[in-house]
Structure formats: C-alpha cells, structure tokens
Amino acid sequence: MSKLLDGLYYSESHEWVKVVEGNTVLIGITDFAQSQLGTVVFVDLPETGTKLVKDAEFGAVESVKAASDLFSPVDGTVIEVNEDLIGEPEKINEDAYEAWLLKVELDDLEALKDLLGKVDYAKLSE
Amino acid sequence: MFKYFPHTQTDLDQMLETLKIKSIDELFVDVPKNVRFQREYDLPEAMSEVELRQYFKDIAKENRELVCFAGMGVYDHYVPSVIGSLISRQEFQTAYTPYQPEVAQGTLQYIFEFQSMIQTLTGMDTANASMYDGATASAEACFMAEAITRRNKILVSETVNPNVLATIRTYAHYKNLAVEIVPMKDGITDIESLGHQVTSDVAALVVQKPNFFGIIEGFEIAAGILHGNGSLLIENADISTLGVLKTPREDGADIAIGDCQSLGMPLAFGGPTVGYMATIKPYVRKLPGRICGLSKDVNDKRAFVLTLQAREQHIRREKANSNICSNQSLMALYVTIYLALMGPNGLKEVNELSYQGAHYLHDRLIATGKFKVRFERPFLKEFVLETLIPVELIQEVLLKEGYFGALPLVEFNEEYENLVSFAVTEKRTKAEIDKLVSILEGLSW
Amino acid sequence: MVNYDKLIFEISREGRIGYSLPKPFATEYTLNDVNPRHMRDETPKLPEVSELDVLRHYSNISQKNFGVETGFYPLGSCTMKYNPKINDEIAGNEAFRNIHPLQPASTVQGWMKIYDELQKALGELTGLSAFSLNPYAGAHGELAGLMIMKAYHEKRGDYKRTKVIVPDSAHGTNPASTAVCGMQVIEIKSNKHGRVDLESLKASLTDEVAGMMLTNPNTLGIFESDICEITKLVHSVGGLMYYDGANLNAILGKARPMDMGFDIMHINLHKTFSTPHGGGGPGSGPVGVIDKLVEFLPNPRIKQLDGHFYLEESLEAIGRVSMFFGNSLVWLRAYAYILTLGKENLAKIGDFATLNANYIKELLKTEYFLPITGPCMHECVFDGLIDVSTGVRTLDVAKRLLDYGMHAPTIYFPLLFHQSIMIEPTETESKQTLDHFVEVMLEIAREAKENPERLKQAPLTTPVGRIDEVFAAKKMILTYKDYLEYLTQ
C-alpha cells in the first residue's frame, strides 16, 4: 500500500500539489508513482521561469527499466527547481512527498479544486 | 532427414504423443483454411554443400576485382588478418544483443571499448554502441538536433556526400523536417551564405570532413555562427582520418557522426559497415540506440551493462528518440580490433601513407596535362580534378586494364561536369599508381 | 580464463605495435605540410598492444559470451536458430568482398544477381511482388515500409492519413518507427485470447488511418485467426496492412503474408534466415510490397534487362534509406541458407518450430502460468511461476537458467503480462535438448519452493553476478576516459 498525505491535491497522472503559501505550491510525484518506477536515476525538469500548462508534459522521471513523462497538474510558472534531485534523484524513492520537483506560482488557486483528494486518488492507485 | 532438423521419427512420435495429437498440422488450427499455403514453393530443391559452393563460385565470377582508386564513402584500406580470425568466434558472432549481461560480458566489454575509441578519436564526450552506417547516422543526428533544439529545419552543406544528403532528405521528408542546402564555394561550405541561411528555425548544419571533394574543411567559423543562433553543428567525419585531423570537438561540433568502414572493413559492395555517433555530455540522453556503461556486480566486480535504456524503443515505444534496435554490433568489433592493432602510431602511418600516395598521384596526373586543379585546397587521401578527357572514356580504358577510379561527379550533380574523384590508400603501390598514370597519359581521343 | 578482466587500454604499453604497413615511396610529401590548424592537438588515446595481445584479449573476453554454439538459446522473438558455417564460408569469398559499391554495373553482375535472386526467393516465400534488400535491420525495414505506406497515400493526394494502428502486444519498434515516420500511433487492445480485439479495431478505423502494423503470429506466439477479417476491415477504410516479419519463421510452409491480405512487410534475415545476430547486428531487414506499391521501394534498385543487371533510381521511390545497398554480406548467408534447405525443407520450418514450442508449453504448464491456452505457434509465453508465494520472479528464473548452462528466454515481454517468459526453441533444437530444458525449468520451480533465496541471488556461476544497473545509469561511465576520471574521484 503506497503512502498518501492529507492536505495534498493529487492528479490522475500521479503528481501531487501542496500549497506552501498564497499562490505558491510545490509539485512532486506520488509514492505510488515512485513505487511503480523503481529506483529513479534521472529527473528531467524545466528551467525556472517556464510556463506550465495543466495536463501538458513538463519533464520526465527515469528509472533503469522505465521512463515516465510528467504532466503538470496546474497552470502556473516555475519559480524554483529542486536542484538536489539532479545529483540524487533516488531521494524521490526515499520520500516522494519530501522530494518536491518544482515550486510553482499558480495562475489560479481556485483551480486546485479540480484535482483529486486523498480518498479519490487512493481509489485510482489501488 | 535434413542436417538442420534433428527430429528423428521416434522423437516426432513421442512429441506428438505428449501433445496428444496425430499430426503436427493439428497445431495450425488457428490458421484459416483459405490462407493455408497448399502448393510447393517455386524454389530450387535443396543443394548439397558441394553444389552450393559451386553455385556461389560461379556467381562470384561475374564480379570483377579491380585495383581500387575510388572512395566516396568506401575505401580500400588494409584489413589485418587478426580481425577475421577473432570476429568469426561463435561467442561473438552468434550471440544476441546483450540483454542478459551476466553471459554477455564479451560483447558488452568490446562495445565499451568501441565507445571509448570513438570518444578519443572524435574528442567528444560519449559515443553510442553503433549505428547502421554513416548516412543513417547523419539522418538520426538531424532528428537528435531537432529534439534538442525543438526546431525543424536542417541545413546541409553542398560539400556533403550526395548519398548522405539523399538519406537525410528521405528521413527528413517523412518526419516533416525541412532540408536546405548551403552552397559550396571553391570546394568548401560558403560561410557567407551560411550566415544568411541560419534563421531561428534552424536546428543544425550538417558538414563533412574530409568533404565530398576530399578537401579538409575547417568549421570553427561555421560553429560560431550556428552556436550564436542556438543551432547545432553536426560533423560527418571519416573516422580513420581523425587519427591525424582536427577532431569534431575541436571544430566545435555538437554531434559527430560518420562511417567506420575505413577502420578494418572490406569493400563488400558497401556493407555491412558501421556508423558511429558521439556527442557532448549534456546531450547524452538524446543519443539514439544502445549505450554500454561500466558498473559493478553484486560482488563489486567490474562489469558492463546496457544503460540509459529508458530512451529506447523497447521502453519508450512511440516516444523513443529513434526506432533503432539491432545495430551493427559485430562491425563495431571490427573497428575495436582494428584500432587496438593499429594504435595511435599505426593510424597515423595509414594516414601518412595515404596522404603521400594521393599527393604523388595528384601531381603526376597534373603533369600529364590532361587534368587540371579545380580547387586549391588541402586534401588527405581523396581529391577531385577537372579532366580534359571525356569521363566515359576514362572509365572504359581503366576497366580494360583492371583499374577502377576517376569517378565522375556529374553522376551526382550536373554542375560537376568534367570533375573526377580519386582516392588512394596505403594499399596502393607505386607501381599501381604509375600504371594508372601511364594509362591515362597515353589516352587520345 | 573467464576471470580475465582487463580492458584493452589497461594492457597498453607505449611504443608497442600490432601492425605492419608497406614502406613509404613518396616521402617528398608529408602530412606536416598541412596547415596545423587542420590537425588535431593531441594524439588519440588508443591502446598500444602487440598482435598476440589483441588475440588473447579478445579471445578471453569472448569466453564470457554465450552463443548459439554454446548451448540452448530459447530467446523468444529472436529466432536463435543454428547459424550454418557454410554460409560464413560463402560470405568470405574475396570475389564478393573486394568489390567497391560504386563499380560499374558490368563489373558487379554477380552481386546484382545475388540481390535479384534473393529478393525473388523472399517474394515466393511471402507472396509479395518485390523486395528491396537495402534496409539494414528489422526496425529499418519497418521504417522504410511505413515510408512506402505514407508515400502511397501522399501520391494519391490523401495527406490526412497519418494514423497507424498498432496492437498493444506489438514490439516497441512498431510504435517507434511510426513516430520516426512522422505518423501517430493508435494503440488497440488485445482480447482475452491474446488476439486483436475486433471491436477495438473497428472503433479506431477512420479515413485518417494510413494502415495497421501486425505481427502474425503475434508476439504472444498466437496466430491471429481473424486475420482475413482484420485485413478486410483495414482495407475497407483505405488503409494498408503492414506485416512485421519478426515471426515469419512460424509460418514457413504454412501460410504467406500476401495471402492473408498484407501489402507491405519486412523480413529479419537474422531471424528466419539464420544469419548470425553478431551481438546485435549486422542484421538485414528487406522490405517487400505488393504490385501496386513496387514503385515506392527505396533507391537504388537493381533491375534486369535482357539478362543484364543495371541500377535504377526512381523519383517515385521513397528515396534513399542507406548509403549503398544494405548489408550485402548478410544476404549471401541468407541466400546460401535458402538454397541449402531448398523448397522441400523450407516448407518444414514452420512445422518443426511450432512442434518444438508446443512441446515445451505442454511440459511446463504444470509449474508455469499459461495465460493463454490453445496451441501456440513457434513460441510460447508464460506469465511467471504459478506458485507466487515464494516471491521468486521471472527475473530470478531467467538468471538461474544461466547457471544451468542455458540462455534465458525473453523476459518481461510482451508487456501484456507482468512476469512474461517468452520461449522460442526454433526448429534446429532436438527433443533431447528440449527435454533437458524442461527438466531444468521444473528443477528451478522446485528450487523456488525449497530455496527461494538462492534463486534470488542467481546466477552464481557466470563470469559476473547480477549487475548494478542503477550504478551504471547514475554514474554514466560510458568510456575509458570517464572511468579514469571516476577512479581519481
């Protein structure tokens, strides 16, 4: 059974969103996603300043046997990239909710309501 | 019974019994009756080994082995005997792609050595495990440039071999990439024109060294123009000449590609050879095809394994950078063995001897008065001259004497009228060159 | 010497050489005359070794490889049949090897004859009208075939056809080739019998469909019994049918792709026609077509007129897909194989290959889970061990087989199952070899119950044990230069 946290928003493509403050959020991949991938060996992330479009591809995570495209759960602008993951992508396996990928300034905070809550996402990743 | 089918009647009976069937045909119930092949193949009956040998011997007689003064992508270099002996070992020859690395360390290790040798020759950071040939490697490099720059126009210098250009054009057409030619000026890429052609949609420029006319081009200025525009330089280089010539890395190339036929492979009607592809670190994940990496096993013993496979078609399917699966692995072993035997000194000597032979021939042809210099440019083992003799006549006369050379360029481009190409390798003797010159010298028409 | 573990660079000693070259005769010329701006700064760091060093080095590392002559090689989908020696001998003939590809047609009639006779033989075996031997490998043939598909529609001015239907059980090259050819994949589902789901197919048929790619028997080793219906459906909306020849071995003597309604196909000469795989090439992937598509075959082409062969370049062609004519020395081997078997033995390949696969399937199904019942063709697919309580996975079974001196089957493909084991024995294996394999597979199943931990550590007797793939991917030591840098860290 994969781990899920309260208070996060989840997407059907297995990303999570956590509100830090105001319109600023962190984005990562879920514990379920990392468990399916296996040890992550590479993360391909956009540069700071990149515009994210909901449901559009923004990067990829790679293990030795699989690669998975990342789809943005939100519309917004990348304001910070988690540089720690470049050298140590396996941190995603250690704790998928600590190892955030991007810090993003949302276009619209209200849009988060369209994402899944813990219970609905749990059904999806069973 | 037949020698490749080991089934005896007793075996067959027992197997059918195990399967509880009367005849093998019952296993084909899923093949609809109306598509069942009901007649005999319209092909010859089985040949014994004796007959087979004779059959191919007779066909081989319809080929003519000629003294080769031709190049244009395939060169008659010396092939050391050691290569044939080693590559015919069944462990190398009959193995599959090294998907079970514990029993494929032989293949994996030579791939690692191949990648290392391509690295040091090109000066780039990393090479892949091989491509089909230099032409398809060029086309794949264009796709790679498209993926890196997210632009869709490819410039190709007119000084690139026309068969390479044609292959790029085919690939590009179907992938919806635009191809534009950068004209040649005095035998080299016209830099002024390049300056005008480098627009914001240009992914890369493809150049060749030595170029189609045998000329050693410099690409520093071109690289500067391209990089200033966020475009890449793709250099197709004859890998053998990189034993002495400036490396693609020193030229400023982002992707180096080419054919390795000149490293230990026979002419063989053009194949199999093997393509190489090398690039700089930031673009490693955009390389097509297989890559071998050094690792360790559970006991910390050094071991090799295919790595970065998440780029490839068997995992990424339609999102893969390339569809390449089987490459030319055994030919990469030819290259590895050849370069191990030759080493830095042998490769330099090969180039020195080829250079000497080519220049000796060049000057003697000029001295006949029947050839003229078209381009005053440095060359290595291949060069182009303007001839006053009708090109068809040259071919005919040379063939009569068992020689092959003076390839007419007009077959590739009508603007190249009266231009002919010669290549000389270390295999060509003084006597052969003198003979060639005397045949041409004596021509009247 | 399986413990030999040096790299060629590590036995290098400065000044040692392994070559001999002719003496120079034109020393008045020298590379030193070339402007230094054209010359490389540093000598390349190639090894300096003797001839005997090279022989020992590569002989030793070859011993760490498993080949078809080492033992049973039941790698599914790869058709690891015996690679006859006579074929190598024929490909070694100097009168084939010492021929420049640009030589005038009059001096290469032998090569052109081989090309022509082989492509005609492939035509007879498949029912198609003509083959180009130019593609270098299966995936290359696929790409050329898809280009032909696209060119056909474009010539009719029908530019909207950019979708290619590919079953979810297909080889990765099918969708990848489609994308490289600038078209989009429509993936359709397999039904519970492992075949194309006709409803799913019907739902995907529109006037944007360029064609469909299909392997038959499919990658589960099962014949698509609805094949006539499938080809009819795709043709009815104007699409073309592409036959992936990866599994052609199964149907030799039994059926031909053209008779099933296929329009384009490629053949892997390195599978069905016994040419060596070479550790991953050179293969050869001839692409063949029905009559109405012949005009699109790649350039250059070899034609015949009054008994004389000549070269042709056509504007209708998809263009050039290779520098010259393809992997010619591979054709020689394949053609020698075809002539050695002759029509009578070629017709039996499908029989024996299919019998062998079914025999294995029957004897292993007590311990290995058979997701699809009914007869298979040339290969059978299991979905891991039936007893999953031991925690032993397909990977462990595969690795343990190596300890028993056999190559592993293809594993984790097809992707339809989580623990796929795909076994293709080929027709060149005897009942005794199959019996031994079965015995070992059953023994492994026993070990899984009695000593699962040992299986998870397998292989124990190979030159190296399981390899750390994460280390390889993270460190990216891809060259000797990288390795030296890694050592100094």
GROMACS .gro file of C-alpha atoms in nm, chain C residues 42-174:
model
  133
  613GLU     CA    1   4.657   1.559  -2.910
  614THR     CA    2   4.738   1.207  -3.019
  615PRO     CA    3   4.428   0.992  -2.975
  616LYS     CA    4   4.449   0.773  -2.665
  617LEU     CA    5   4.426   0.441  -2.846
  618PRO     CA    6   4.583   0.129  -2.697
  619GLU     CA    7   4.936   0.024  -2.796
  620VAL     CA    8   4.945  -0.353  -2.795
  621SER     CA    9   5.102  -0.642  -2.986
  622GLU     CA   10   4.920  -0.871  -3.225
  623LEU     CA   11   4.927  -1.154  -2.972
  624ASP     CA   12   4.799  -0.919  -2.700
  625VAL     CA   13   4.500  -0.841  -2.920
  626LEU     CA   14   4.429  -1.207  -2.994
  627ARG     CA   15   4.450  -1.310  -2.631
  628HIS     CA   16   4.249  -1.016  -2.510
  629TYR     CA   17   3.954  -1.069  -2.741
  630SER     CA   18   3.973  -1.449  -2.723
  631ASN     CA   19   3.949  -1.419  -2.348
  632ILE     CA   20   3.662  -1.179  -2.337
  633SER     CA   21   3.479  -1.387  -2.598
  634GLN     CA   22   3.473  -1.666  -2.338
  635LYS     CA   23   3.238  -1.454  -2.130
  636ASN     CA   24   2.976  -1.468  -2.402
  637PHE     CA   25   2.705  -1.721  -2.461
  638GLY     CA   26   2.650  -1.810  -2.827
  639VAL     CA   27   2.421  -2.045  -3.017
  640GLU     CA   28   2.703  -2.299  -3.029
  641THR     CA   29   2.748  -2.271  -2.651
  642GLY     CA   30   2.406  -2.403  -2.568
  643PHE     CA   31   2.030  -2.375  -2.595
  644TYR     CA   32   1.925  -2.015  -2.668
  645PRO     CA   33   1.544  -2.001  -2.639
  646LEU     CA   34   1.522  -1.623  -2.665
  647GLY     CA   35   1.164  -1.551  -2.764
  648SER     CA   36   1.102  -1.337  -3.069
  649CYS     CA   37   1.469  -1.356  -3.168
  650THR     CA   38   1.472  -1.692  -3.351
  651MET     CA   39   1.814  -1.804  -3.230
  652LYS     CA   40   1.847  -2.094  -3.467
  653TYR     CA   41   2.172  -2.253  -3.570
  654ASN     CA   42   2.385  -2.027  -3.794
  655PRO     CA   43   2.536  -2.263  -4.051
  656LYS     CA   44   2.912  -2.246  -4.109
  657ILE     CA   45   2.890  -2.289  -4.483
  658ASN     CA   46   2.711  -1.954  -4.501
  659ASP     CA   47   3.010  -1.783  -4.342
  660GLU     CA   48   3.242  -1.956  -4.583
  661ILE     CA   49   3.043  -1.829  -4.878
  662ALA     CA   50   3.035  -1.476  -4.741
  663GLY     CA   51   3.412  -1.497  -4.708
  664ASN     CA   52   3.469  -1.524  -5.083
  665GLU     CA   53   3.712  -1.250  -5.190
  666ALA     CA   54   3.530  -1.205  -5.517
  667PHE     CA   55   3.235  -1.075  -5.316
  668ARG     CA   56   3.435  -0.887  -5.054
  669ASN     CA   57   3.675  -0.696  -5.278
  670ILE     CA   58   3.406  -0.514  -5.471
  671HIS     CA   59   3.352  -0.139  -5.442
  672PRO     CA   60   2.982  -0.041  -5.431
  673LEU     CA   61   3.031   0.228  -5.695
  674GLN     CA   62   3.189  -0.004  -5.951
  675PRO     CA   63   3.015   0.000  -6.290
  676ALA     CA   64   2.727  -0.246  -6.325
  677SER     CA   65   2.920  -0.455  -6.576
  678THR     CA   66   3.173  -0.547  -6.306
  679VAL     CA   67   2.925  -0.630  -6.029
  680GLN     CA   68   2.683  -0.857  -6.213
  681GLY     CA   69   2.748  -1.130  -5.955
  682TRP     CA   70   2.639  -0.910  -5.665
  683MET     CA   71   2.338  -0.788  -5.856
  684LYS     CA   72   2.239  -1.142  -5.938
  685ILE     CA   73   2.253  -1.236  -5.570
  686TYR     CA   74   2.037  -0.934  -5.487
  687ASP     CA   75   1.786  -1.024  -5.753
  688GLU     CA   76   1.767  -1.395  -5.681
  689LEU     CA   77   1.736  -1.342  -5.307
  690GLN     CA   78   1.463  -1.080  -5.336
  691LYS     CA   79   1.274  -1.309  -5.572
  692ALA     CA   80   1.306  -1.603  -5.330
  693LEU     CA   81   1.174  -1.385  -5.047
  694GLY     CA   82   0.889  -1.286  -5.278
  695GLU     CA   83   0.799  -1.650  -5.336
  696LEU     CA   84   0.813  -1.730  -4.964
  697THR     CA   85   0.587  -1.439  -4.872
  698GLY     CA   86   0.376  -1.390  -5.184
  699LEU     CA   87   0.484  -1.029  -5.225
  700SER     CA   88   0.589  -0.890  -5.562
  701ALA     CA   89   0.927  -0.739  -5.489
  702PHE     CA   90   1.172  -0.676  -5.208
  703SER     CA   91   1.438  -0.414  -5.152
  704LEU     CA   92   1.733  -0.554  -4.959
  705ASN     CA   93   1.859  -0.206  -4.871
  706PRO     CA   94   1.731  -0.178  -4.510
  707TYR     CA   95   1.993  -0.277  -4.255
  708ALA     CA   96   1.778  -0.431  -3.984
  709GLY     CA   97   1.421  -0.513  -3.890
  710ALA     CA   98   1.342  -0.171  -3.749
  711HIS     CA   99   1.499  -0.012  -4.056
  712GLY     CA  100   1.280  -0.225  -4.281
  713GLU     CA  101   0.978  -0.118  -4.076
  714LEU     CA  102   1.068   0.245  -4.124
  715ALA     CA  103   1.113   0.201  -4.499
  716GLY     CA  104   0.781   0.011  -4.510
  717LEU     CA  105   0.597   0.289  -4.328
  718MET     CA  106   0.754   0.544  -4.562
  719ILE     CA  107   0.611   0.342  -4.851
  720MET     CA  108   0.272   0.345  -4.679
  721LYS     CA  109   0.287   0.721  -4.638
  722ALA     CA  110   0.419   0.778  -4.990
  723TYR     CA  111   0.132   0.573  -5.134
  724HIS     CA  112  -0.128   0.791  -4.963
  725GLU     CA  113   0.057   1.113  -5.044
  726LYS     CA  114   0.080   1.024  -5.411
  727ARG     CA  115  -0.298   0.993  -5.415
  728GLY     CA  116  -0.312   1.339  -5.259
  729ASP     CA  117  -0.453   1.193  -4.939
  730TYR     CA  118  -0.248   1.381  -4.679
  731LYS     CA  119  -0.479   1.330  -4.383
  732ARG     CA  120  -0.377   0.966  -4.335
  733THR     CA  121  -0.126   0.990  -4.055
  734LYS     CA  122  -0.253   0.732  -3.808
  735VAL     CA  123  -0.111   0.385  -3.776
  736ILE     CA  124  -0.292   0.116  -3.580
  737VAL     CA  125  -0.062  -0.091  -3.359
  738PRO     CA  126  -0.179  -0.362  -3.117
  739ASP     CA  127  -0.072  -0.324  -2.755
  740SER     CA  128   0.118  -0.651  -2.785
  741ALA     CA  129   0.348  -0.514  -3.059
  742HIS     CA  130   0.725  -0.485  -3.046
  743GLY     CA  131   0.845  -0.140  -2.933
  744THR     CA  132   0.991  -0.078  -3.276
  745ASN     CA  133   0.640  -0.062  -3.432
   0.00000   0.00000   0.00000
